[in-house]
XYZ file of C-alpha atoms in Angstrom:
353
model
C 16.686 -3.857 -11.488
C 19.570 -1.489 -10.533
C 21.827 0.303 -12.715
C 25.399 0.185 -12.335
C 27.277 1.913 -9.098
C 29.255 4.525 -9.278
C 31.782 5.562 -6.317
C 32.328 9.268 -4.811
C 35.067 10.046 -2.504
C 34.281 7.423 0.276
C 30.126 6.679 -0.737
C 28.936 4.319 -3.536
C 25.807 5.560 -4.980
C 23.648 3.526 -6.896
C 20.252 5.112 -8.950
C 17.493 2.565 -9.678
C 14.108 2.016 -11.109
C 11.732 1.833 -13.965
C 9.640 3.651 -16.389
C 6.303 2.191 -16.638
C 3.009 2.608 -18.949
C -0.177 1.296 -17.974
C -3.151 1.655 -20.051
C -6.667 0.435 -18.498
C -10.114 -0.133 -19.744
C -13.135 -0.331 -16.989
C -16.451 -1.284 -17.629
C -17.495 1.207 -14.470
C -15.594 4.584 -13.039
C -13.232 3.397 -10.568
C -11.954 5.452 -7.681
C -8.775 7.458 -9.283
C -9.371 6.010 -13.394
C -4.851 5.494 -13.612
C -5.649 3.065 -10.628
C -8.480 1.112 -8.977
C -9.573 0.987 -5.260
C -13.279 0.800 -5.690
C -15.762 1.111 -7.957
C -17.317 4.716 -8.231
C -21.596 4.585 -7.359
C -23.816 5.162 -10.540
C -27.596 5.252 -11.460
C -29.411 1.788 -11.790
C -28.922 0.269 -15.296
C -25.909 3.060 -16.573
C -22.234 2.026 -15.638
C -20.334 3.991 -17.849
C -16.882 2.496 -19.038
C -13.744 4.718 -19.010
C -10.118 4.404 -20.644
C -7.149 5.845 -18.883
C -3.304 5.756 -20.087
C -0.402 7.328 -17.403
C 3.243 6.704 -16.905
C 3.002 8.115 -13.280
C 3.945 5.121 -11.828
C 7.573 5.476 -13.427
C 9.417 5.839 -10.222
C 13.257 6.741 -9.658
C 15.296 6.209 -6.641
C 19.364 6.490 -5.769
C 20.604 4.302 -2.735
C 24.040 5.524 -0.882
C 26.297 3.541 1.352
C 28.814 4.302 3.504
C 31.080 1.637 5.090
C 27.971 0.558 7.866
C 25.480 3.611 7.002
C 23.037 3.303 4.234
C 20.579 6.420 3.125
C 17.390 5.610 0.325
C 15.742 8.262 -1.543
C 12.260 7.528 -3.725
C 10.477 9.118 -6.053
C 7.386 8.564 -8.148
C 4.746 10.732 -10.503
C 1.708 10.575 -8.370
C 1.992 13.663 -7.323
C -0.424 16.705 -8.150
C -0.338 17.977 -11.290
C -2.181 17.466 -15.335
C -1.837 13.955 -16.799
C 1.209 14.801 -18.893
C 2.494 16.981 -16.852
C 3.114 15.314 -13.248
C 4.609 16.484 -10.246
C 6.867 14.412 -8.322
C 5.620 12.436 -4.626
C 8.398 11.444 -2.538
C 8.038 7.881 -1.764
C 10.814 7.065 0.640
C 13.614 9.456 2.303
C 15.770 7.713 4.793
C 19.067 7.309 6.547
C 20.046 3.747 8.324
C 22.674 2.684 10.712
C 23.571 0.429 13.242
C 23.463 1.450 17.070
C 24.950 -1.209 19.031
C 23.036 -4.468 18.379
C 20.399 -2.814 16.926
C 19.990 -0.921 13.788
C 18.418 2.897 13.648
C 16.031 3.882 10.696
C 15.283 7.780 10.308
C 13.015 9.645 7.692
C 10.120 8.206 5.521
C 9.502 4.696 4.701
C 7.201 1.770 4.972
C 4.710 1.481 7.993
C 6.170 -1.252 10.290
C 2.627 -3.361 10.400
C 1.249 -5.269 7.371
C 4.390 -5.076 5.406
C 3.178 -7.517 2.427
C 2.245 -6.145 -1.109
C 0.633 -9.222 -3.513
C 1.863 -8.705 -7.138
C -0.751 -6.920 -9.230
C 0.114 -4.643 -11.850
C -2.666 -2.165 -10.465
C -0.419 0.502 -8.784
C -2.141 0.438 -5.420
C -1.399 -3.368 -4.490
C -5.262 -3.622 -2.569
C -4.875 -0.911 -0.828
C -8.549 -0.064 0.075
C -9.462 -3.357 -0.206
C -8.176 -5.354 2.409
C -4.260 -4.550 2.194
C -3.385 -1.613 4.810
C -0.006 0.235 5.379
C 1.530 2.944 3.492
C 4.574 5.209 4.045
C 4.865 8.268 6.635
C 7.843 9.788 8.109
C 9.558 7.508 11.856
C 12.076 7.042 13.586
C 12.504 3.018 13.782
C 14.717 0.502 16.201
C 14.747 -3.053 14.386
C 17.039 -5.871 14.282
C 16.700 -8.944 11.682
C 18.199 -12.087 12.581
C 18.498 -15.351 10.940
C 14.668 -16.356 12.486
C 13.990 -13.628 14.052
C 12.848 -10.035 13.075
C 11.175 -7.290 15.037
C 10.777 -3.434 14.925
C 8.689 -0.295 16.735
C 8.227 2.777 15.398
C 7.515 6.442 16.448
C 5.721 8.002 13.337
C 3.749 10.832 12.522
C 0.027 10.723 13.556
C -0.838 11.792 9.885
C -4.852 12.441 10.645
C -8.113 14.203 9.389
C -9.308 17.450 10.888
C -12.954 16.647 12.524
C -13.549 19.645 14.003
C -12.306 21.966 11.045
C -10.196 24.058 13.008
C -7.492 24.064 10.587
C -5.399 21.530 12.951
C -5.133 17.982 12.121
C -6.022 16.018 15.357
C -2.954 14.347 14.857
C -1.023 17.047 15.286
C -2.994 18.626 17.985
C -2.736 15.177 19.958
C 1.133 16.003 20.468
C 1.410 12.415 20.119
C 3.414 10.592 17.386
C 1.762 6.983 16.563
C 3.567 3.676 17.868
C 3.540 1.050 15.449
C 5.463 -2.583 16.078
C 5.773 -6.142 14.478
C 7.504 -9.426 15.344
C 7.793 -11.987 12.735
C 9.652 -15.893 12.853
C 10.887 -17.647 9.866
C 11.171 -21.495 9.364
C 12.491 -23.860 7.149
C 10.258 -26.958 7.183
C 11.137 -29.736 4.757
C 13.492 -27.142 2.886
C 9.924 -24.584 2.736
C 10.932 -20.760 3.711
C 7.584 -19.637 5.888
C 7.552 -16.754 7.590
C 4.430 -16.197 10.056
C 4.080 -12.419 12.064
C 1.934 -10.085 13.809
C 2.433 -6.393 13.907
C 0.006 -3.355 14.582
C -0.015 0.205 15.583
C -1.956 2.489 18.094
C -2.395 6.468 17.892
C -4.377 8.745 19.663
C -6.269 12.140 18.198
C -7.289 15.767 19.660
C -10.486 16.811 18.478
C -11.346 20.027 21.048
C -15.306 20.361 20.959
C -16.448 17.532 19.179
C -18.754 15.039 21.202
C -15.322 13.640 22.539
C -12.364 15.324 22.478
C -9.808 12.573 21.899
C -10.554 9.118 19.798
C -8.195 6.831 18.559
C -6.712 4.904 15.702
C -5.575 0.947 16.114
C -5.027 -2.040 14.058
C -3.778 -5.897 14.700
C -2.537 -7.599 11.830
C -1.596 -11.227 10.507
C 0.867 -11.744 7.681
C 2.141 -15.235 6.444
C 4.585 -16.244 3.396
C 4.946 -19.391 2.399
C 7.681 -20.307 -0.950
C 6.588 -23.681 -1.749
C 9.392 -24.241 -4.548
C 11.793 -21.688 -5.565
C 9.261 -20.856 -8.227
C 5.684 -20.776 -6.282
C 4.754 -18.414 -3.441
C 1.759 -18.147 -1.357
C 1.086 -14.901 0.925
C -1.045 -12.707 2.507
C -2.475 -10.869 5.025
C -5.395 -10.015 7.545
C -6.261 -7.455 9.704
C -8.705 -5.526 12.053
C -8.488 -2.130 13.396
C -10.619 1.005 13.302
C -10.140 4.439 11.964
C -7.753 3.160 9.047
C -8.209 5.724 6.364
C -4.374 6.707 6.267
C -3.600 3.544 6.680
C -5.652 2.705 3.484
C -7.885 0.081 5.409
C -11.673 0.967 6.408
C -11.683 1.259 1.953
C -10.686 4.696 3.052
C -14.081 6.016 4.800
C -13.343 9.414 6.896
C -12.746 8.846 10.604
C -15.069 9.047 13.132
C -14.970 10.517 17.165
C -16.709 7.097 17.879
C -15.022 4.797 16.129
C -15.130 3.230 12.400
C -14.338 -0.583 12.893
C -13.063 -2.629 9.820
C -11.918 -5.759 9.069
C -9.828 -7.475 5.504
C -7.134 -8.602 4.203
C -6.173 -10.549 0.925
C -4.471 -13.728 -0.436
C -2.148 -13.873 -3.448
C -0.705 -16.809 -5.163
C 2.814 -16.087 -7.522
C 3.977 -18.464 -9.795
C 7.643 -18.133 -11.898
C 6.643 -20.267 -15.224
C 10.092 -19.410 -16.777
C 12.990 -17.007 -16.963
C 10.819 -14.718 -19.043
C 7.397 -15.313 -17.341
C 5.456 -14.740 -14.143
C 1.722 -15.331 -13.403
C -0.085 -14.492 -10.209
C -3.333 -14.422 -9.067
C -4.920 -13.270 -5.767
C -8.385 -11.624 -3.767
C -8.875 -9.193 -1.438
C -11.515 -7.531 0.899
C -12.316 -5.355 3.355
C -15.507 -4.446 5.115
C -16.515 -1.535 7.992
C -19.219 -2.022 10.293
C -22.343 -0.009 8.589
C -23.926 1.173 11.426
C -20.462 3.324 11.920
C -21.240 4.971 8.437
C -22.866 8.325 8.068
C -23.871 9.657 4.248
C -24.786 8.367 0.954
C -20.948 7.570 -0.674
C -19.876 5.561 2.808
C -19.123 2.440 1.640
C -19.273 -0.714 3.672
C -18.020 -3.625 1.889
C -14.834 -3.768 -1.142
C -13.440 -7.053 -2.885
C -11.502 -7.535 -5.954
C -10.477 -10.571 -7.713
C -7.292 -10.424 -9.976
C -4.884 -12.079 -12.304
C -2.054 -11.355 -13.866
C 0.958 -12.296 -16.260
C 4.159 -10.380 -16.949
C 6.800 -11.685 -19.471
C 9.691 -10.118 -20.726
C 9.857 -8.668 -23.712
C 14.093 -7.242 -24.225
C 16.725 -7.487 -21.919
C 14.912 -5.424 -18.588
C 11.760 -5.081 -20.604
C 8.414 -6.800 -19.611
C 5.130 -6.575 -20.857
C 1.991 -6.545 -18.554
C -1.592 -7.922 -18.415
C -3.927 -7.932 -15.883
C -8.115 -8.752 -15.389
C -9.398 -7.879 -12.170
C -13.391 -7.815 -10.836
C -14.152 -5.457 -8.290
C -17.426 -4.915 -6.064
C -18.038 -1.953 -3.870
C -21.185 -1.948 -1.705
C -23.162 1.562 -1.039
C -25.730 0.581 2.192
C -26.730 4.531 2.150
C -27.084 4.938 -1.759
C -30.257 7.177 -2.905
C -33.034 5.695 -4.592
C -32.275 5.135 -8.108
C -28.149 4.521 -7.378
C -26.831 1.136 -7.737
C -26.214 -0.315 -3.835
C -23.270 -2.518 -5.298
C -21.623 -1.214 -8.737
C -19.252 -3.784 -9.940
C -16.190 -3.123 -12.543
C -14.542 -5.334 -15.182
C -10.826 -3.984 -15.249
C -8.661 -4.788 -18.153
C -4.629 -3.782 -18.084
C -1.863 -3.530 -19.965
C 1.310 -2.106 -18.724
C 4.828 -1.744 -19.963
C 8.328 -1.682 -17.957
C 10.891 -0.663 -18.951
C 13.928 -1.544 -15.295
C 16.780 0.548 -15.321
């Protein structure tokens, strides 16, 4: 929800967002406690449950316009900082504008490929588990017609450093990533479905390791279906390797030779009423275990989840959400559970400004 807009000079600014509260009980330690994207390893037979409340995820954002230029500026609480005192993460920082036929994005948004979220009230949407794409600064060309939508990127080749000279291969490749997507849309029998493909390649400088340059890639399928105005289906697939900033390969480090991974996820949203929403969905993702090195590398991820949000005051809506999650450990030490699973239970309350 937006707040209302308010006019300077020759720009209309408009602020928007929510203030959120989530508290979560797990039966097992997930990855970050506030949010899940696996389940933490433990010792055979002792899976310690954990309780976490945050309002990090209360995010702000103002949105300017002028006549055909548009600029977007985002903000959320996941930044560093102690759990009641959090520092600010910029989200998204942008400027838009049309060049010719074409429009011109500039700054910090999105990645192009996999650009589907399913609807969980877990703040990281499956990322890690079969859901890639996050946000890094690009410069963008796209155009979105009536059927029609497409877009390449030149973004920053945001990296590890595998040969711990202080410079992230990225960076010391002196190449910025190319990331691209094409996507049609369709009306059949009065149903909105939108099919695509998208994907991204980069290449990385790592002076005296066993090679000095490896790469990172990814192909990806997305589909959205609306079935009535009130029932959706989407979701998602994709293979790739060396995905961890990408949030794919359920974020194992990089590798000179390669770290191949496969996932994706499915989610089903339903509007009951006005005041109500369910939705319910599954995810995966899996990396090729003789790629893995070390006892935390983690080779297969998959969650389960369901949700319902209703709405509590006028812009108010109260969360709940069950989810399973399974995280496999081929290298675990003897007495270490191979494949901890989790029980998550969530509540969550929004507050739309």
């Amino acid at each position: 929800a937006q707040s209302a807009t308010t006019v300077s000079g020759d720009t209309e600014f408009t602020l928007y967002g929510y203030l959120k509260l989530d508290m979560a009980y797990d039966s097992a330690v997930t990855s970050h406690g506030n949010f899940a994207m696996w389940v933490q390893p433990h010792a055979e037979g002792d899976s310690p449950s954990t309780q976490n409340i945050t309002a990090r995820q209360t995010r702000l954002g103002l949105l300017a316009r002028r006549e055909q230029v548009t600029a977007q500026i985002e903000f959320d609480f996941y930044g560093a900082g102690a759990e009641n005192k959090h520092h600010l993460q910029m989200r998204k920082a942008y400027v838009d504008l049309p060049v010719g036929p074409v429009s011109l994005r500039a700054g910090q948004d999105s990645d192009v490929m996999s650009p589907l979220v399913p609807a969980t009230i877990n703040y990281t949407v499956c990322w890690g588990v079969g859901n890639i794409g996050y946000r890094r600064p690009q410069l963008r060309l796209y155009q979105q017609g009536d059927n029609i939508a497409w877009a390449l990127a030149l973004a920053r080749n945001i990296s590890p450093d595998l040969n711990g000279d202080t410079i992230t291969d990225g960076v010391d490749s002196r190449l910025p990533l190319l990331q691209g997507r094409l996507a049609y849309t369709l009306s059949p029998k009065g149903r909105k479905l939108t099919v695509g493909g998208s994907g991204h390649y980069g290449s990385m400088q790592s002076d005296g390791a066993s090679e000095d340059r490896y790469t990172t890639w990814s192909v990806n399928g997305e589909a959205s279906l609306s079935l009535t105005p009130k029932v959706k289906v989407l979701g998602e697939a994709y293979v790739g390797s060396n995905l961890a900033t990408y949030f794919g390969s359920i974020l194992n480090q990089d590798s000179i030779d390669g770290l191949a991974s496969r996932g994706g996820w499915a989610n089903l949203q339903y509007r009951a009423t006005d005041l109500l929403t369910l939705s319910v969905g599954g995810s995966a993702d899996s990396v090729d275990e003789d790629d893995l090195v070390g006892a935390g590398a983690r080779s297969a991820n998959r969650a389960l989840f369901g949700n319902a949000q209703y709405e509590i005051g006028p812009g108010v809506k109260a969360g709940v959400e069950l989810s399973y999650w399974s995280t496999r450990y081929p290298n675990a030490p003897v007495g270490t559970e191979i494949e901890p699973n989790d029980l998550r239970f969530q509540l969550s309350i929004q507050g739309n400004l």
